[in-house]
PDB file of C-alpha atoms in Angstrom:
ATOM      1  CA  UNK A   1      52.972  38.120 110.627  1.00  0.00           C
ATOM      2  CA  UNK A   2      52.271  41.427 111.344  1.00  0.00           C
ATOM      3  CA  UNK A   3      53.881  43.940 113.671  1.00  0.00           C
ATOM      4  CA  UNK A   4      51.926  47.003 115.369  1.00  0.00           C
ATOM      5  CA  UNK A   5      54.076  50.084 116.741  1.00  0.00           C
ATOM      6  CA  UNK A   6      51.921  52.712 118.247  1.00  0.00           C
ATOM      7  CA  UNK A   7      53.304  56.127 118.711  1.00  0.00           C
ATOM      8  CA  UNK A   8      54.024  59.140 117.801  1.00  0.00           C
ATOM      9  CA  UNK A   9      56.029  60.370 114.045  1.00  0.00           C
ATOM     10  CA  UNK A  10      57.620  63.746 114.578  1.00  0.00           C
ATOM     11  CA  UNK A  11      58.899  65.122 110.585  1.00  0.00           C
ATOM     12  CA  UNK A  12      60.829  68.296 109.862  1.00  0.00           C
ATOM     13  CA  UNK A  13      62.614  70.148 107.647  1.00  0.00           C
ATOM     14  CA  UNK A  14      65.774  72.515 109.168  1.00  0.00           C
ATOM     15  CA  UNK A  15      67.014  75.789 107.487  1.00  0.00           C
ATOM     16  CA  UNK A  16      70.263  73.516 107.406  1.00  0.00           C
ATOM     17  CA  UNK A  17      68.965  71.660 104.390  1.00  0.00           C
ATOM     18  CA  UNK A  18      69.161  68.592 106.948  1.00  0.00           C
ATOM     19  CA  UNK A  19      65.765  66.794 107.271  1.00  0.00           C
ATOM     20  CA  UNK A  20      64.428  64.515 110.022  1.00  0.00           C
ATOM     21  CA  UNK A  21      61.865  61.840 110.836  1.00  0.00           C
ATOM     22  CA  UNK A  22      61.837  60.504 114.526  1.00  0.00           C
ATOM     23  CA  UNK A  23      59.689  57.745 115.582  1.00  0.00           C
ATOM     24  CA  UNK A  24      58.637  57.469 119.218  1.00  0.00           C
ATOM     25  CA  UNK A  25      57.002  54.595 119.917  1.00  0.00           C
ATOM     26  CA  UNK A  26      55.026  53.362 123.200  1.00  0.00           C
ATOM     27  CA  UNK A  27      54.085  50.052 122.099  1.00  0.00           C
ATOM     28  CA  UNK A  28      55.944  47.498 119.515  1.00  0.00           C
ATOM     29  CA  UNK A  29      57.137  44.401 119.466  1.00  0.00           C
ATOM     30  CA  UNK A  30      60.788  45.801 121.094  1.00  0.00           C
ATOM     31  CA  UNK A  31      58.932  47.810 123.430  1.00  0.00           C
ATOM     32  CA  UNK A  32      59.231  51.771 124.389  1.00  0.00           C
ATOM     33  CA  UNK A  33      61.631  53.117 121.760  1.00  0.00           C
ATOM     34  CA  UNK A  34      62.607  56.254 119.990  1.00  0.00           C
ATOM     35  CA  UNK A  35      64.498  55.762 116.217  1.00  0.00           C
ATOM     36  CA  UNK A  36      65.589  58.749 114.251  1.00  0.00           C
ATOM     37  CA  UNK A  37      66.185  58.875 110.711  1.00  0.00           C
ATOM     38  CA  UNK A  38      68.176  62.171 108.788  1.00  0.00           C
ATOM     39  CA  UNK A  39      68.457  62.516 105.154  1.00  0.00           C
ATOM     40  CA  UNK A  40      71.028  65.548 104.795  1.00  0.00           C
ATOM     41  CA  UNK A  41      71.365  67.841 101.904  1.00  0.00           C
ATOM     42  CA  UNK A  42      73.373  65.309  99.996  1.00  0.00           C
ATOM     43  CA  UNK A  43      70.867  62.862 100.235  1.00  0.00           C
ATOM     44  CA  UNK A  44      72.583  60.761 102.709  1.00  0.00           C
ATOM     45  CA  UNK A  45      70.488  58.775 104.843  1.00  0.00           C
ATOM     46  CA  UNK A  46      71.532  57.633 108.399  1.00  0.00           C
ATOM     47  CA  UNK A  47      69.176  55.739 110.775  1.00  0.00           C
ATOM     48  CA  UNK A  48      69.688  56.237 114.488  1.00  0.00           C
ATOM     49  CA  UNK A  49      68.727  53.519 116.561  1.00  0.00           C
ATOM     50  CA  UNK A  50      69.064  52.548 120.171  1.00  0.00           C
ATOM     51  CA  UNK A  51      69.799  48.566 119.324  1.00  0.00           C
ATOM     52  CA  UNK A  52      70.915  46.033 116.733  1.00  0.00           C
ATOM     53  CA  UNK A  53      67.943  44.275 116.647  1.00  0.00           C
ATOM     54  CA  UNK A  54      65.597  47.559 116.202  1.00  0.00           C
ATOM     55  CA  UNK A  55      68.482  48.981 113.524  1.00  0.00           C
ATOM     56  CA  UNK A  56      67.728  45.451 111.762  1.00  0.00           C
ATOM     57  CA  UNK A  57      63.954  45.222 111.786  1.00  0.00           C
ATOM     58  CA  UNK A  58      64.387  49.067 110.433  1.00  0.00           C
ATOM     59  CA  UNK A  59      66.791  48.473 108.172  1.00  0.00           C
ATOM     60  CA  UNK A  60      65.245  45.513 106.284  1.00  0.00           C
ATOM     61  CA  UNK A  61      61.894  47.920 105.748  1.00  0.00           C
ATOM     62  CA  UNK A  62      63.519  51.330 104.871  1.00  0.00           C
ATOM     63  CA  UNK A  63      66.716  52.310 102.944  1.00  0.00           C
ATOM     64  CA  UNK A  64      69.593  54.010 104.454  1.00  0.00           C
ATOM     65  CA  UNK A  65      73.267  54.729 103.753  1.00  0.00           C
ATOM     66  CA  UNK A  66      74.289  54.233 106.971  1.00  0.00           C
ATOM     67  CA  UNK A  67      73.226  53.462 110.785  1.00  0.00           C
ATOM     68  CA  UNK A  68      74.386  54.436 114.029  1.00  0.00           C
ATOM     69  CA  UNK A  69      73.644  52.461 116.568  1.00  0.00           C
ATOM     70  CA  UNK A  70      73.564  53.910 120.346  1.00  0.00           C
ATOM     71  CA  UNK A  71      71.344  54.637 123.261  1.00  0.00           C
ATOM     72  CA  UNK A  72      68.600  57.431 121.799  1.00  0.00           C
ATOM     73  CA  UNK A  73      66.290  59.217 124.491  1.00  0.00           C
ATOM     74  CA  UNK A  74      63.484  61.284 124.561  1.00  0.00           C
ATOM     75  CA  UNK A  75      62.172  63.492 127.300  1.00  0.00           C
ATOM     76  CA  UNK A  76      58.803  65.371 127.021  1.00  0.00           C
ATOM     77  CA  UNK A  77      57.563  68.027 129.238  1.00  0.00           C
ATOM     78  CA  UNK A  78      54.338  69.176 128.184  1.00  0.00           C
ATOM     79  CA  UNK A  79      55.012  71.015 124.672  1.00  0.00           C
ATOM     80  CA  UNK A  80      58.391  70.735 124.911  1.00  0.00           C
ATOM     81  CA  UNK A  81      60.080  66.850 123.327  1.00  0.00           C
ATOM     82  CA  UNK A  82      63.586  66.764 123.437  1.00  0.00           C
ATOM     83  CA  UNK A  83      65.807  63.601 121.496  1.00  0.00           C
ATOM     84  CA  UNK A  84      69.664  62.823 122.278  1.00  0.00           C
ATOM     85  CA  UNK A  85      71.570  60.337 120.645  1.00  0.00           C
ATOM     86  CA  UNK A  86      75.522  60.640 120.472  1.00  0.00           C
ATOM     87  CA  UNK A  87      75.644  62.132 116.843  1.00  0.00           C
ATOM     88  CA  UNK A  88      71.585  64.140 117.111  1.00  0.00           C
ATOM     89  CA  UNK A  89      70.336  66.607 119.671  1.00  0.00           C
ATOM     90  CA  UNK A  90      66.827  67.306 118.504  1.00  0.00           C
ATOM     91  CA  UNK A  91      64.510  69.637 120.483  1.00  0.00           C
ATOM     92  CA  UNK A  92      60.844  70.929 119.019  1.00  0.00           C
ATOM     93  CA  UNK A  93      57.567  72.514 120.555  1.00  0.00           C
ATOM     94  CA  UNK A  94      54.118  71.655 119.499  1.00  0.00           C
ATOM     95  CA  UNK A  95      51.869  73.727 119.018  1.00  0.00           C
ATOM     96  CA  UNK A  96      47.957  73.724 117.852  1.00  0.00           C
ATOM     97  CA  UNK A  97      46.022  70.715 116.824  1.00  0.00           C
ATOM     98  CA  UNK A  98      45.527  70.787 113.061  1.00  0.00           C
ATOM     99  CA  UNK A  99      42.055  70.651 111.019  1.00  0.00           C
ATOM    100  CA  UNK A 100      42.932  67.443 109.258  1.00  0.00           C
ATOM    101  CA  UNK A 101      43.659  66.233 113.238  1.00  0.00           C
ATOM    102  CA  UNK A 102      40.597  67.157 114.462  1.00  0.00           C
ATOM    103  CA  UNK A 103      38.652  65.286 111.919  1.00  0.00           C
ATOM    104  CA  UNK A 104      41.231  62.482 112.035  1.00  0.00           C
ATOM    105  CA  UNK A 105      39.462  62.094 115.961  1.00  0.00           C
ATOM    106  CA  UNK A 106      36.587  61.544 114.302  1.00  0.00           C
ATOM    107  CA  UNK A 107      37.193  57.967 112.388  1.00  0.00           C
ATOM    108  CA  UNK A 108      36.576  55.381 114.685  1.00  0.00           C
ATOM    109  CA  UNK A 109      39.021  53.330 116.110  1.00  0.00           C
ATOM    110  CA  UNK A 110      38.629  49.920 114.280  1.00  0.00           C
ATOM    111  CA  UNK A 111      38.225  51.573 111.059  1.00  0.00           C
ATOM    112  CA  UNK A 112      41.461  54.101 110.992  1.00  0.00           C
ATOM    113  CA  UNK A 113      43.080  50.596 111.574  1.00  0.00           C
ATOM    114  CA  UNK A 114      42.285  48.688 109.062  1.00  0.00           C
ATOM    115  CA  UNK A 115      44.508  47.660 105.524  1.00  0.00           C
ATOM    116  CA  UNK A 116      41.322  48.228 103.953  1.00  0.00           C
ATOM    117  CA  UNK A 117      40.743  51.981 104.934  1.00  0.00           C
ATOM    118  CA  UNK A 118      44.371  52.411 104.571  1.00  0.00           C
ATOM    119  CA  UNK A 119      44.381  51.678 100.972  1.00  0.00           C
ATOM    120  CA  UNK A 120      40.991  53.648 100.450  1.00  0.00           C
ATOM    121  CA  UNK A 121      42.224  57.208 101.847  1.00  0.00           C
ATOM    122  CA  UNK A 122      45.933  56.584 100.405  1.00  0.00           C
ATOM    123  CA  UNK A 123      44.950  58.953  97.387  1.00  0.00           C
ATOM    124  CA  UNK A 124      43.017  61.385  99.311  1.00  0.00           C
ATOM    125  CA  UNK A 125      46.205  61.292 101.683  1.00  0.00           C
ATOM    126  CA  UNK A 126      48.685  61.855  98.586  1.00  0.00           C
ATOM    127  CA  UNK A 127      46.439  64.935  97.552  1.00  0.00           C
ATOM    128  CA  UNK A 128      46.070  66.982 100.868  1.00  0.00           C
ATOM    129  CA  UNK A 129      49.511  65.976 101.851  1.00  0.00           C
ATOM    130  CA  UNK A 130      51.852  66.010  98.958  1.00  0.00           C
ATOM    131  CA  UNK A 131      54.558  63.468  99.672  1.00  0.00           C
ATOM    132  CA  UNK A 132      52.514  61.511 102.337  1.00  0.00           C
ATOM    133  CA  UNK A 133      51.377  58.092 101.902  1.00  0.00           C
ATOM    134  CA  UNK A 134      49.206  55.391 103.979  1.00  0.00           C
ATOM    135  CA  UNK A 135      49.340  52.429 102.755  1.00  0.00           C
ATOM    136  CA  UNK A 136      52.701  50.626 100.447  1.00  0.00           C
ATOM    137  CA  UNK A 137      54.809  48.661  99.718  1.00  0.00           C
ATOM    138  CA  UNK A 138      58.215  48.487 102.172  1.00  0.00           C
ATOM    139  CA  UNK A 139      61.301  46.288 101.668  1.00  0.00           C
ATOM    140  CA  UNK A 140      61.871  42.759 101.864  1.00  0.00           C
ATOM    141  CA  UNK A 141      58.382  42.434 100.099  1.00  0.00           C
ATOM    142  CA  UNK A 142      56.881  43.595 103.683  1.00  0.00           C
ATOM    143  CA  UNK A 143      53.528  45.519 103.293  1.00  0.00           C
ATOM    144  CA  UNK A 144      53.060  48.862 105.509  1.00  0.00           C
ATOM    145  CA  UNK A 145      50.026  51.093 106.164  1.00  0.00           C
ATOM    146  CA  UNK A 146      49.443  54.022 108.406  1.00  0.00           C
ATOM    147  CA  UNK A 147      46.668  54.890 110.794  1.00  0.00           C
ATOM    148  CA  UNK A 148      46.709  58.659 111.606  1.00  0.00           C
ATOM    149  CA  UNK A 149      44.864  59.204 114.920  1.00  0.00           C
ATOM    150  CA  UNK A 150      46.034  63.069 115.651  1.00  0.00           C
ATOM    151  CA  UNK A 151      47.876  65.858 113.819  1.00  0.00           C
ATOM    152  CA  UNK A 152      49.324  68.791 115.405  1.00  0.00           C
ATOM    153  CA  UNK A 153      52.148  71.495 114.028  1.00  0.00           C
ATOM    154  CA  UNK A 154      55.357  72.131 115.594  1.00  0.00           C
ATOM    155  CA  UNK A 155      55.922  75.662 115.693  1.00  0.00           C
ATOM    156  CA  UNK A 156      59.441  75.749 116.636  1.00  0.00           C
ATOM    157  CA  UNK A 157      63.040  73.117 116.880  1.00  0.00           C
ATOM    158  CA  UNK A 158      66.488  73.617 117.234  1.00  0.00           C
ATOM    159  CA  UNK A 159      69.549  71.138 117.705  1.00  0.00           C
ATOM    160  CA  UNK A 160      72.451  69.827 116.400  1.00  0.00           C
ATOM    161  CA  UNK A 161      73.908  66.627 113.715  1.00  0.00           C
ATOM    162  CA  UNK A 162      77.248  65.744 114.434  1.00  0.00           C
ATOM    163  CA  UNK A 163      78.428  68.600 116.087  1.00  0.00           C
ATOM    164  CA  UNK A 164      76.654  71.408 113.523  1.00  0.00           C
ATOM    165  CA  UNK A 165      73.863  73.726 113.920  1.00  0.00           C
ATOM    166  CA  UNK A 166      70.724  72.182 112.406  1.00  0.00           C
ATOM    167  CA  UNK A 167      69.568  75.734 112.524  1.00  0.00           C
ATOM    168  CA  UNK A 168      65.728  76.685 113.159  1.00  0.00           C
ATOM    169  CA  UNK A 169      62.407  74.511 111.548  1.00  0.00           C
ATOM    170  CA  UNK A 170      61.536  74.553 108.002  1.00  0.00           C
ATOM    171  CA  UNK A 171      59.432  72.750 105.495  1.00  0.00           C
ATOM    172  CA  UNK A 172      60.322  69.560 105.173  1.00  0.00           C
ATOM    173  CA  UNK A 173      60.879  69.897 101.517  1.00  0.00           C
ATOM    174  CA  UNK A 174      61.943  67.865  99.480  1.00  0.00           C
ATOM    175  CA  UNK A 175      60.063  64.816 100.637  1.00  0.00           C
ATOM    176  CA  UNK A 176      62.680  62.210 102.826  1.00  0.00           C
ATOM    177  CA  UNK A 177      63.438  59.243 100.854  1.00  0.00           C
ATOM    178  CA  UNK A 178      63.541  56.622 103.416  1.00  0.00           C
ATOM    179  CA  UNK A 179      60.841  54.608 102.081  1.00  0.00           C
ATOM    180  CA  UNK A 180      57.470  55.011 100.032  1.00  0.00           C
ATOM    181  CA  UNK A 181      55.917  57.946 102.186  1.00  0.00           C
ATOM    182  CA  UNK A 182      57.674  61.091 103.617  1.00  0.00           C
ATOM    183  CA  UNK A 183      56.301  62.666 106.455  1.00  0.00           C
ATOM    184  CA  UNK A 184      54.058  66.116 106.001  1.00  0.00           C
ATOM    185  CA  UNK A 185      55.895  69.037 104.421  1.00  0.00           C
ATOM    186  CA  UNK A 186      54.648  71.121 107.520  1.00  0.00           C
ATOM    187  CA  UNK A 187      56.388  70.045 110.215  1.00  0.00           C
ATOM    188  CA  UNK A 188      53.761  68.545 112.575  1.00  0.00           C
ATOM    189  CA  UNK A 189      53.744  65.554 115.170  1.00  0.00           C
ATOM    190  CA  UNK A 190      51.244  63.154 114.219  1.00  0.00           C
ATOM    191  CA  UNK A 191      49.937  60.475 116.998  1.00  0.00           C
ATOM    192  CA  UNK A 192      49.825  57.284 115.124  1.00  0.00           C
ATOM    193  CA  UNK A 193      49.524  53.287 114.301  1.00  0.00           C
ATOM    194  CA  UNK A 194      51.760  51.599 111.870  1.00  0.00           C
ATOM    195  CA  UNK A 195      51.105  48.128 110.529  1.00  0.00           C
ATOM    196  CA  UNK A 196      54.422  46.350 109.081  1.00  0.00           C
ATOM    197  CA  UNK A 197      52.936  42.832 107.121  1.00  0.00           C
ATOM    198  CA  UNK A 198      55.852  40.399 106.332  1.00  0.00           C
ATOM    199  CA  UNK A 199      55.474  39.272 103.024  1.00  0.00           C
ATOM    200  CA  UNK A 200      54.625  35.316 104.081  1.00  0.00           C
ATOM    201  CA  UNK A 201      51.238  36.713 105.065  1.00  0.00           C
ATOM    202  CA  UNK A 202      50.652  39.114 102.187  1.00  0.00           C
TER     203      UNK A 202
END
């Protein structure tokens, strides 16, 4: 069986040494949804997600030390996203559309999509952007692959994780260690489809 979320995958690094990866999706099979995951300087890894059943789907295809589950929202006004969740507030701008976006416009629709271009750009993917990946292998046995439809920067984010300063936007550097690919090490928003194959059909 396979399951489709369509959205958007915000990644950035935060002078705090605290690095974050929110997903915010239009379509899936839960619906609209926003899910946030942090790897701090430690390495710890927390997943924020609005429900048990999205925390468990998430859980059983990523790693994570520990998840937090509560109402997560996300308001955008023009440039400006903003993400609350009892123990995150998360605000970044976008800026500019990126080269690699602009040609990323250019791959038609039914071919970005497929497992098959997935697995053929997956090393070109690894070489532009260190750390990113498109197509894997997730837990459970599940099979994943990304299709990239836009790329642009964020050129600014502030907030706060569990009370402290997250400070201002940095690389994210090193890569997050949720599950086989990080986000880029610039911090961009990237407009995207990703494919999650259980393993009966693999």
């Amino acid at each position: 069986m396979e399951h489709r979320f369509v959205g958007h995958i915000a990644g950035m690094g935060t002078t705090s040494g605290t690095r974050i990866v929110a997903g915010v999706w239009d379509q899936s099979p839960f619906g609209r949804f926003c899910d946030v995951m942090v790897e701090e300087p430690s390495g710890h890894r927390t997943l924020l997600a609005p429900d048990t059943e999205i925390a468990d789907f998430i859980a059983e295809t990523y790693t994570f030390d520990s998840i937090d589950i509560a109402p997560v929202t996300v308001t955008v006004d023009h440039a400006l996203w903003a993400v609350r969740h009892r123990a995150l507030t998360l605000d970044w701008q976008i800026g500019r559309r990126r080269l690699l976006g602009g040609l990323l416009r250019t791959v038609p629709a039914r071919l970005r999509h497929s497992e098959s271009w997935a697995r053929v750009i997956d090393p070109a993917a690894r070489l532009v952007q260190p750390g990113v990946r498109t197509h894997g292998t997730a837990g459970n046995g599940r099979v994943e692959w990304y299709a990239a439809h836009d790329l642009h920067v964020l050129v600014a984010a502030t907030g706060t994780w569990r009370g402290a300063s997250l400070g201002t936007l940095a690389p994210l550097t090193p890569p997050v260690s949720f599950g086989f690919s990080s986000a880029p090490r610039r911090p961009s928003l990237t407009r995207v489809t990703s494919v999650i194959r259980d393993e009966d059909n693999s």
